[in-house]
Amino acid sequence: DAGVIQSPRHEVTEMGQEVTLRCKPISGHDYLFWYRQTMMRGLELLIYFNNNVPIDDSGMPEDRFSAKMPNASFSTLKIQPSEPRDSAVYFCASSLGAPAKNIQYFGAGTRLSVL
Amino acid sequence: QQQVKQSPQSLIVQKGGISIINCAYENTAFDYFPWYQQFPGKGPALLIAIRPDVSEKKEGRFTISFNKSAKQFSLHIMDSQPGDSATYFCAASTGGNRKLIWGLGTSLAVNP
């Protein structure tokens, strides 16, 4: 399996622009997670889905952030409008549904720079 | 409120030495404690995990020690190698909850 695939790997944009990050989870995985990583705050869970349904979005910082999972093989995280403080590395992860298999597999991340 | 406190923030060890990273938690309902390893430019990857029914788990040079009464768990890396230089995260979760509560990470540097 190719693992969790994220695109783009790097994104540079200007303040106020819309940014869309994309994720393809591992085939057969039931859970999908979006994280943000910064030096100051470490790894923050933004939202996670189970079978394409959002379960917990309490980590989404503001209404400027939205995430969708239209099908089992694709998810997006959108920031509109973007701000410099959104600059971070955004990770997508997926995992199997079996309780004993709570292993999250991470993608390589998208490094976002908002100027 | 951070539910999993990790220390130290950074660690420098000589090749062949023992690296020790500690985590403390508050929620006694936590029943799954993984450690993830992250190399620069990569996403975190599961290294080793433990459940509270055992006090220690060893996989190769990596060992988790778990102290339920003290609500602490630690990662020991024996015979540390330069290739172990990475950021290590501890985490915890409860029951069937898929949500992991993460520590802030420890940056480990192993000098040749």
Coordinates of N, CA and C in Angstrom, one line a residue:
Chain A
D1 N 0.8 -1.2 0.0 CA 0.0 0.0 0.0 C 0.9 1.2 0.0
A2 N 0.4 2.3 -0.6 CA 1.2 3.5 -0.8 C 1.2 4.3 0.5
G3 N 0.4 4.0 1.5 CA 0.3 4.8 2.7 C -0.7 5.9 2.5
V4 N -0.7 6.8 3.5 CA -1.6 8.0 3.4 C -0.9 9.0 2.5
I5 N -1.6 9.5 1.6 CA -1.1 10.4 0.6 C -1.7 11.8 0.8
Q6 N -0.8 12.8 1.0 CA -1.2 14.2 1.1 C -0.7 15.0 0.0
S7 N -1.5 16.0 -0.4 CA -1.1 17.0 -1.4 C -1.7 18.3 -1.1
P8 N -1.0 19.4 -1.5 CA 0.4 19.4 -1.9 C 1.4 19.2 -0.7
R9 N 2.6 19.0 -1.0 CA 3.6 18.8 0.1 C 3.9 20.2 0.7
H10 N 3.9 21.2 -0.2 CA 4.2 22.5 0.2 C 3.2 23.5 -0.4
E11 N 2.8 24.5 0.4 CA 1.9 25.5 -0.1 C 2.3 26.8 0.5
V12 N 2.5 27.7 -0.4 CA 2.8 29.1 0.0 C 1.7 30.0 -0.6
T13 N 1.0 30.8 0.2 CA -0.1 31.6 -0.2 C 0.0 32.9 0.5
E14 N -0.9 33.8 0.1 CA -0.9 35.1 0.7 C -2.1 35.2 1.6
M15 N -2.0 36.0 2.6 CA -3.1 36.2 3.6 C -4.4 36.5 2.9
G16 N -5.4 35.9 3.3 CA -6.7 36.2 2.7 C -7.1 35.2 1.6
Q17 N -6.2 34.4 1.1 CA -6.5 33.4 0.1 C -7.1 32.2 0.7
E18 N -7.8 31.4 -0.1 CA -8.3 30.1 0.3 C -7.3 29.1 0.0
V19 N -7.1 28.2 1.0 CA -6.2 27.1 0.9 C -6.9 25.7 1.1
T20 N -6.6 24.8 0.2 CA -7.3 23.5 0.3 C -6.2 22.4 0.3
L21 N -6.2 21.6 1.4 CA -5.3 20.5 1.6 C -6.0 19.2 1.4
R22 N -5.3 18.3 0.8 CA -6.0 17.0 0.4 C -5.4 15.8 1.0
C23 N -6.2 14.8 1.2 CA -5.7 13.6 1.8 C -6.4 12.4 1.2
K24 N -5.6 11.4 0.9 CA -6.1 10.0 0.5 C -5.7 9.0 1.6
P25 N -6.6 8.5 2.4 CA -6.2 7.6 3.5 C -5.9 6.2 2.9
I26 N -5.4 5.4 3.8 CA -5.1 4.0 3.4 C -6.4 3.3 3.1
S27 N -6.4 2.5 2.0 CA -7.6 1.8 1.6 C -8.1 0.9 2.7
G28 N -9.3 0.9 3.1 CA -9.9 0.0 4.1 C -9.9 0.6 5.5
H29 N -9.2 1.7 5.7 CA -9.2 2.4 7.0 C -10.5 3.1 7.2
D30 N -11.0 3.0 8.5 CA -12.3 3.6 8.8 C -12.3 5.0 9.4
Y31 N -11.1 5.3 9.9 CA -10.9 6.6 10.6 C -9.9 7.5 9.8
L32 N -10.2 8.8 9.8 CA -9.3 9.8 9.2 C -9.2 11.0 10.2
F33 N -8.0 11.4 10.4 CA -7.7 12.5 11.3 C -6.9 13.6 10.6
W34 N -7.2 14.8 11.0 CA -6.4 16.0 10.5 C -5.8 16.6 11.7
Y35 N -4.4 16.8 11.6 CA -3.7 17.4 12.7 C -2.9 18.7 12.1
R36 N -2.6 19.5 13.1 CA -1.8 20.7 12.8 C -0.6 20.6 13.7
Q37 N 0.6 20.8 13.2 CA 1.8 20.7 14.0 C 2.6 22.0 13.9
T38 N 2.9 22.6 15.1 CA 3.7 23.8 15.2 C 4.7 23.6 16.4
M39 N 5.8 24.4 16.3 CA 6.7 24.3 17.4 C 6.1 24.6 18.8
M40 N 5.3 25.6 18.8 CA 4.8 26.1 20.0 C 3.7 25.2 20.6
R41 N 2.9 24.6 19.8 CA 1.7 23.8 20.3 C 1.8 22.3 20.0
G42 N 2.9 21.9 19.4 CA 3.0 20.5 19.1 C 2.0 20.0 18.1
L43 N 1.5 18.7 18.3 CA 0.5 18.1 17.4 C -0.9 18.4 18.0
E44 N -1.7 19.0 17.2 CA -3.1 19.3 17.6 C -4.0 18.6 16.7
L45 N -4.9 17.8 17.3 CA -6.0 17.2 16.5 C -7.0 18.2 16.2
L46 N -7.3 18.4 14.9 CA -8.3 19.4 14.4 C -9.7 18.7 14.3
I47 N -9.7 17.6 13.7 CA -11.0 16.9 13.5 C -10.7 15.5 13.1
Y48 N -11.7 14.6 13.4 CA -11.5 13.2 12.9 C -12.9 12.7 12.4
F49 N -12.8 11.8 11.5 CA -14.0 11.2 10.8 C -14.0 9.7 11.1
N50 N -15.2 9.1 11.1 CA -15.4 7.7 11.2 C -16.4 7.3 10.1
N51 N -15.9 6.5 9.1 CA -16.8 6.1 8.0 C -17.4 7.4 7.3
N52 N -16.5 8.3 7.1 CA -16.8 9.6 6.4 C -17.6 10.6 7.2
V53 N -18.0 10.3 8.4 CA -18.8 11.2 9.2 C -17.9 11.9 10.3
P54 N -18.0 13.2 10.4 CA -17.2 13.9 11.4 C -17.6 13.5 12.8
I55 N -16.7 13.1 13.6 CA -17.0 12.6 15.0 C -16.7 13.7 16.0
D56 N -15.6 14.3 15.8 CA -15.1 15.3 16.8 C -14.4 16.4 16.1
D57 N -15.0 17.6 16.1 CA -14.3 18.7 15.4 C -14.0 19.8 16.4
S58 N -13.9 19.4 17.7 CA -13.6 20.4 18.8 C -12.2 21.1 18.6
G59 N -11.4 20.5 17.8 CA -10.0 21.1 17.7 C -9.9 22.1 16.5
M60 N -11.0 22.2 15.8 CA -11.0 23.2 14.6 C -10.9 24.6 15.2
P61 N -9.9 25.3 14.9 CA -9.7 26.6 15.7 C -10.7 27.7 15.4
E62 N -11.2 27.8 14.2 CA -12.2 28.9 13.9 C -13.1 28.4 12.8
D63 N -14.1 29.3 12.5 CA -14.9 29.0 11.4 C -14.2 29.1 10.1
R64 N -13.1 29.6 10.1 CA -12.3 29.7 8.8 C -11.8 28.3 8.3
F65 N -11.8 27.4 9.3 CA -11.4 26.0 9.0 C -12.6 25.1 8.7
S66 N -12.6 24.3 7.7 CA -13.6 23.4 7.4 C -13.0 22.1 6.8
A67 N -13.6 21.0 7.1 CA -13.1 19.7 6.6 C -14.3 18.9 6.1
K68 N -14.0 18.1 5.0 CA -15.0 17.3 4.4 C -14.4 15.9 4.1
M69 N -15.3 14.9 4.0 CA -14.8 13.6 3.6 C -16.0 13.1 2.7
P70 N -16.0 13.4 1.5 CA -17.1 13.0 0.6 C -17.2 11.5 0.3
N71 N -16.0 10.8 0.5 CA -16.1 9.4 0.3 C -14.9 8.8 1.1
A72 N -14.8 7.5 1.1 CA -13.9 6.8 2.0 C -12.4 7.0 1.5
S73 N -12.2 7.5 0.3 CA -10.8 7.6 -0.2 C -10.3 9.0 -0.3
F74 N -11.1 10.0 0.2 CA -10.7 11.4 0.0 C -11.2 12.3 1.1
S75 N -10.3 13.2 1.5 CA -10.8 14.2 2.5 C -10.0 15.5 2.2
T76 N -10.7 16.6 2.5 CA -10.1 17.9 2.3 C -10.2 18.8 3.6
L77 N -9.2 19.6 3.8 CA -9.2 20.6 4.9 C -9.0 21.9 4.2
K78 N -10.0 22.8 4.4 CA -10.0 24.1 3.8 C -9.8 25.2 4.8
I79 N -9.0 26.2 4.4 CA -8.9 27.4 5.3 C -9.3 28.6 4.4
Q80 N -10.3 29.3 4.8 CA -10.8 30.5 4.1 C -11.3 31.5 5.0
P81 N -10.8 32.7 5.1 CA -9.5 33.1 4.5 C -8.3 32.7 5.3
S82 N -7.2 32.5 4.7 CA -6.0 32.1 5.4 C -5.3 33.3 6.1
E83 N -4.6 33.1 7.2 CA -3.9 34.1 8.0 C -2.5 33.6 8.3
P84 N -1.6 34.5 8.5 CA -0.2 34.1 8.7 C -0.1 33.1 9.9
R85 N -1.0 33.2 10.9 CA -0.9 32.3 12.1 C -1.3 30.9 11.7
D86 N -1.8 30.7 10.6 CA -2.2 29.3 10.1 C -1.0 28.6 9.6
S87 N 0.1 29.3 9.4 CA 1.4 28.6 9.0 C 1.7 27.5 9.9
A88 N 1.9 26.3 9.3 CA 2.1 25.1 10.1 C 2.3 23.9 9.2
V89 N 2.6 22.8 9.7 CA 2.6 21.5 9.0 C 1.3 20.8 9.3
Y90 N 0.5 20.5 8.3 CA -0.8 19.8 8.5 C -0.6 18.4 8.1
F91 N -1.0 17.5 9.0 CA -0.9 16.1 8.8 C -2.3 15.4 8.7
C92 N -2.4 14.5 7.8 CA -3.6 13.6 7.8 C -3.1 12.2 8.2
A93 N -4.0 11.5 8.9 CA -3.7 10.2 9.4 C -4.9 9.3 9.2
S94 N -4.7 8.0 9.1 CA -5.9 7.1 9.0 C -5.6 5.9 9.9
S95 N -6.7 5.2 10.3 CA -6.5 4.0 11.1 C -7.7 3.1 10.8
L96 N -7.4 1.8 11.2 CA -8.5 0.8 11.1 C -9.5 1.0 12.2
G97 N -10.7 0.4 12.0 CA -11.7 0.5 13.0 C -11.6 -0.4 14.2
A98 N -10.9 -1.5 14.1 CA -10.9 -2.5 15.1 C -10.3 -1.8 16.4
P99 N -10.9 -1.9 17.5 CA -10.4 -1.3 18.8 C -9.0 -1.6 19.1
A100 N -8.6 -2.9 18.9 CA -7.3 -3.2 19.3 C -6.2 -2.7 18.3
K101 N -6.7 -2.1 17.3 CA -5.7 -1.6 16.3 C -5.7 -0.1 16.2
N102 N -5.6 0.5 17.4 CA -5.6 2.0 17.4 C -4.3 2.5 17.0
I103 N -3.9 2.3 15.8 CA -2.6 2.7 15.2 C -2.9 3.7 14.1
Q104 N -2.4 4.9 14.3 CA -2.6 5.9 13.3 C -1.4 6.0 12.3
Y105 N -1.7 6.0 11.1 CA -0.7 6.0 10.0 C -0.8 7.4 9.4
F106 N 0.3 8.1 9.5 CA 0.4 9.5 9.1 C 0.9 9.6 7.6
G107 N 0.4 10.7 7.0 CA 1.0 11.1 5.7 C 2.3 11.9 6.0
A108 N 2.9 12.3 4.9 CA 4.1 13.1 5.0 C 3.9 14.6 5.4
G109 N 2.6 15.0 5.3 CA 2.3 16.3 5.7 C 2.3 17.4 4.6
T110 N 1.6 18.5 4.8 CA 1.7 19.6 4.0 C 2.2 20.8 4.8
R111 N 3.3 21.4 4.3 CA 3.8 22.6 5.0 C 3.2 23.8 4.4
L112 N 2.4 24.5 5.2 CA 1.7 25.7 4.7 C 2.4 26.9 5.2
S113 N 2.6 27.8 4.3 CA 3.2 29.1 4.7 C 2.2 30.2 4.2
V114 N 1.7 31.0 5.1 CA 0.8 32.1 4.7 C 1.5 33.4 4.9
L115 N 1.8 34.1 3.8 CA 2.6 35.4 3.9 C 1.7 36.6 4.2
Chain B
Q1 N -5.8 22.7 28.8 CA -5.3 21.8 29.8 C -4.7 20.6 29.1
Q2 N -3.4 20.5 29.4 CA -2.7 19.4 28.8 C -2.8 18.1 29.7
Q3 N -3.3 17.1 29.1 CA -3.6 15.9 29.9 C -2.4 14.9 29.9
V4 N -1.4 15.1 29.0 CA -0.2 14.3 29.0 C 1.0 15.2 28.9
K5 N 1.8 15.1 30.0 CA 2.9 16.0 30.1 C 4.2 15.2 29.8
Q6 N 5.0 15.7 28.9 CA 6.1 15.0 28.4 C 7.4 15.8 28.7
S7 N 8.4 15.0 29.2 CA 9.7 15.7 29.5 C 10.9 14.7 29.2
P8 N 12.0 15.2 28.9 CA 12.4 16.6 28.7 C 11.9 17.1 27.3
Q9 N 12.0 18.4 27.0 CA 11.7 18.9 25.7 C 12.7 18.5 24.7
S10 N 14.0 18.5 25.1 CA 15.0 18.0 24.2 C 16.1 17.2 25.0
L11 N 16.8 16.4 24.3 CA 17.7 15.5 24.9 C 18.9 15.2 24.0
I12 N 20.1 15.3 24.6 CA 21.3 14.9 23.8 C 22.0 13.7 24.5
V13 N 22.2 12.7 23.7 CA 22.8 11.5 24.3 C 24.0 11.1 23.4
Q14 N 25.0 10.5 24.0 CA 26.1 10.0 23.2 C 25.7 8.6 22.7
K15 N 26.3 8.3 21.5 CA 26.1 7.0 20.9 C 26.4 5.9 21.9
G16 N 25.5 4.9 22.0 CA 25.7 3.8 22.9 C 25.1 4.0 24.3
G17 N 24.6 5.3 24.5 CA 24.0 5.6 25.8 C 22.5 5.2 25.9
I18 N 21.9 5.5 27.0 CA 20.5 5.2 27.2 C 19.7 6.5 27.1
S19 N 18.7 6.6 26.3 CA 17.8 7.7 26.2 C 16.6 7.4 27.0
I20 N 16.2 8.4 27.8 CA 15.0 8.2 28.6 C 14.0 9.4 28.5
I21 N 12.8 9.1 28.1 CA 11.8 10.2 27.9 C 10.6 9.8 28.8
N22 N 10.1 10.8 29.5 CA 9.1 10.5 30.5 C 7.7 11.2 30.1
C23 N 6.7 10.5 30.5 CA 5.3 11.1 30.3 C 4.5 10.9 31.6
A24 N 3.7 11.9 31.9 CA 2.8 11.7 33.0 C 1.4 12.1 32.6
Y25 N 0.4 11.4 33.1 CA -1.0 11.7 32.7 C -1.8 11.9 33.9
E26 N -3.0 12.4 33.6 CA -3.9 12.8 34.7 C -5.2 11.9 34.7
N27 N -5.6 11.5 33.5 CA -6.9 10.8 33.3 C -6.7 9.3 33.6
T28 N -7.2 8.8 34.7 CA -7.1 7.4 35.1 C -7.8 6.5 34.1
A29 N -8.7 7.0 33.3 CA -9.4 6.2 32.3 C -8.6 5.9 31.1
F30 N -7.4 6.5 31.0 CA -6.5 6.1 29.8 C -6.1 4.7 29.9
D31 N -6.2 4.0 28.8 CA -5.8 2.6 28.8 C -5.0 2.1 27.6
Y32 N -4.5 3.1 26.9 CA -3.6 2.8 25.8 C -2.6 3.9 25.7
F33 N -1.3 3.5 25.6 CA -0.2 4.5 25.7 C 0.8 4.2 24.6
P34 N 0.7 4.8 23.5 CA 1.7 4.6 22.4 C 2.8 5.6 22.4
W35 N 3.9 5.3 21.8 CA 4.9 6.2 21.5 C 5.1 6.3 20.0
Y36 N 5.2 7.5 19.5 CA 5.4 7.7 18.1 C 6.8 8.4 17.9
Q37 N 7.4 8.0 16.7 CA 8.7 8.6 16.4 C 8.5 9.4 15.1
Q38 N 9.1 10.6 15.1 CA 9.0 11.4 13.9 C 10.3 11.9 13.4
F39 N 10.7 11.6 12.2 CA 11.9 12.1 11.6 C 11.6 13.4 10.8
P40 N 12.6 14.2 10.6 CA 12.4 15.5 9.9 C 11.7 15.3 8.6
G41 N 10.7 16.1 8.3 CA 10.1 16.0 7.0 C 9.1 14.8 6.8
K42 N 8.9 14.1 7.9 CA 8.0 12.9 7.8 C 6.9 13.1 8.8
G43 N 5.9 12.2 8.7 CA 4.8 12.2 9.7 C 5.2 11.2 10.8
P44 N 4.6 11.4 12.0 CA 4.9 10.5 13.1 C 4.6 9.0 12.7
A45 N 5.3 8.1 13.3 CA 5.0 6.7 13.0 C 5.0 5.9 14.4
L46 N 4.1 5.0 14.5 CA 4.1 4.2 15.8 C 5.4 3.5 16.0
L47 N 5.9 3.6 17.2 CA 7.2 3.0 17.6 C 6.9 1.7 18.5
I48 N 6.1 2.0 19.5 CA 5.8 0.9 20.5 C 4.6 1.4 21.3
A49 N 3.8 0.5 21.8 CA 2.7 0.9 22.6 C 2.5 -0.1 23.8
I50 N 1.8 0.3 24.8 CA 1.5 -0.5 26.0 C 0.1 -0.3 26.5
R51 N -0.4 -1.3 27.1 CA -1.7 -1.2 27.8 C -1.4 -1.4 29.3
P52 N -2.2 -0.9 30.2 CA -1.9 -0.8 31.7 C -1.9 -2.2 32.4
D53 N -2.2 -3.3 31.7 CA -2.2 -4.6 32.3 C -0.8 -5.1 32.4
V54 N 0.2 -4.5 31.8 CA 1.6 -4.9 32.0 C 2.4 -3.7 32.4
S55 N 3.6 -3.9 33.1 CA 4.4 -2.8 33.6 C 5.5 -2.5 32.6
E56 N 5.8 -3.4 31.7 CA 6.9 -3.2 30.8 C 6.7 -3.9 29.5
K57 N 7.1 -3.3 28.4 CA 7.1 -3.9 27.1 C 8.3 -3.5 26.3
K58 N 8.9 -4.6 25.8 CA 10.2 -4.4 25.1 C 10.1 -4.8 23.7
E59 N 10.7 -4.0 22.8 CA 10.8 -4.3 21.4 C 12.2 -3.9 20.9
G60 N 13.1 -4.9 20.8 CA 14.4 -4.5 20.4 C 15.1 -3.6 21.4
R61 N 15.6 -2.5 21.0 CA 16.3 -1.6 21.9 C 15.3 -0.6 22.6
F62 N 14.0 -0.7 22.3 CA 13.0 0.2 22.8 C 12.2 -0.5 23.9
T63 N 12.0 0.2 25.0 CA 11.3 -0.4 26.1 C 10.3 0.7 26.7
I64 N 9.1 0.3 26.9 CA 8.2 1.2 27.6 C 8.1 0.6 29.1
S65 N 8.2 1.5 30.0 CA 8.0 1.2 31.4 C 6.7 2.0 31.9
F66 N 5.8 1.2 32.6 CA 4.6 1.8 32.9 C 4.3 1.7 34.4
N67 N 4.0 2.8 35.1 CA 3.7 2.9 36.5 C 2.3 3.4 36.7
K68 N 1.4 2.5 36.9 CA 0.0 2.9 37.0 C -0.3 3.7 38.2
S69 N 0.3 3.4 39.3 CA 0.0 4.1 40.5 C 0.5 5.6 40.5
A70 N 1.7 5.7 39.8 CA 2.2 7.1 39.7 C 1.7 7.8 38.4
K71 N 0.9 7.1 37.6 CA 0.4 7.7 36.4 C 1.5 8.2 35.5
Q72 N 2.5 7.4 35.3 CA 3.6 7.8 34.5 C 4.0 6.6 33.6
F73 N 4.6 6.9 32.5 CA 5.2 5.9 31.6 C 6.3 6.6 30.9
S74 N 7.3 5.7 30.5 CA 8.5 6.2 30.0 C 9.0 5.3 28.8
L75 N 9.8 6.0 28.0 CA 10.4 5.3 26.8 C 11.9 5.2 27.1
H76 N 12.5 4.0 27.0 CA 13.9 3.9 27.2 C 14.5 3.4 25.9
I77 N 15.5 4.0 25.4 CA 16.2 3.6 24.2 C 17.6 3.1 24.6
M78 N 17.8 1.8 24.5 CA 19.1 1.3 24.9 C 20.1 1.4 23.7
D79 N 21.4 1.5 24.0 CA 22.4 1.6 23.0 C 22.0 2.6 21.9
S80 N 21.7 3.8 22.3 CA 21.2 4.8 21.3 C 22.1 5.0 20.2
Q81 N 21.6 5.1 19.0 CA 22.3 5.3 17.7 C 22.0 6.6 17.1
P82 N 22.9 7.2 16.3 CA 22.6 8.4 15.6 C 21.3 8.3 14.8
G83 N 21.0 7.2 14.2 CA 19.8 7.0 13.5 C 18.5 7.1 14.3
D84 N 18.7 7.1 15.7 CA 17.5 7.3 16.5 C 17.2 8.8 16.7
S85 N 18.0 9.6 16.2 CA 17.8 11.1 16.3 C 16.5 11.4 15.7
A86 N 15.5 11.9 16.4 CA 14.2 12.2 15.9 C 13.4 12.9 17.1
T87 N 12.2 13.2 16.8 CA 11.3 13.7 17.8 C 10.3 12.5 18.2
Y88 N 10.2 12.4 19.5 CA 9.4 11.3 20.1 C 8.2 11.9 20.8
F89 N 7.0 11.3 20.5 CA 5.8 11.7 21.2 C 5.2 10.6 22.0
C90 N 4.8 10.9 23.2 CA 3.9 10.0 23.9 C 2.5 10.4 23.7
A91 N 1.6 9.5 23.9 CA 0.2 9.7 23.7 C -0.7 8.8 24.6
A92 N -1.9 9.1 24.7 CA -2.8 8.2 25.5 C -4.2 8.3 25.0
S93 N -5.0 7.2 25.2 CA -6.4 7.3 24.8 C -7.2 6.4 25.7
T94 N -8.5 6.5 25.7 CA -9.4 5.8 26.6 C -10.3 4.8 25.8
G95 N -10.4 3.6 26.3 CA -11.4 2.7 25.7 C -11.3 2.6 24.2
G96 N -12.4 2.6 23.6 CA -12.5 2.6 22.1 C -12.4 3.9 21.5
N97 N -12.0 4.9 22.3 CA -11.9 6.3 21.7 C -10.7 6.3 20.8
R98 N -10.9 6.7 19.6 CA -9.8 6.8 18.6 C -8.9 8.0 18.8
K99 N -9.4 9.0 19.6 CA -8.7 10.2 19.7 C -7.5 10.0 20.7
L100 N -6.3 10.4 20.2 CA -5.2 10.3 21.0 C -4.9 11.7 21.7
I101 N -4.5 11.7 22.9 CA -4.1 12.9 23.6 C -2.5 12.8 23.6
W102 N -1.9 13.9 23.0 CA -0.5 13.8 22.7 C 0.3 14.7 23.7
G103 N 1.5 14.2 24.0 CA 2.5 15.0 24.7 C 3.1 16.0 23.6
L104 N 3.9 16.9 24.1 CA 4.4 18.0 23.2 C 5.6 17.6 22.5
G105 N 6.2 16.4 22.8 CA 7.3 15.9 22.0 C 8.6 16.1 22.7
T106 N 9.6 15.2 22.4 CA 11.0 15.4 22.8 C 11.9 15.2 21.6
S107 N 12.7 16.2 21.4 CA 13.7 16.2 20.4 C 15.0 15.5 20.9
L108 N 15.2 14.3 20.3 CA 16.4 13.5 20.7 C 17.5 13.7 19.7
A109 N 18.7 14.0 20.1 CA 19.9 14.0 19.3 C 20.9 13.0 19.9
V110 N 21.3 12.1 19.0 CA 22.3 11.1 19.5 C 23.6 11.4 18.8
N111 N 24.6 11.8 19.5 CA 25.9 12.2 18.9 C 26.8 11.0 18.6
P112 N 27.4 11.0 17.5 CA 28.2 9.9 17.1 C 29.4 9.7 18.0

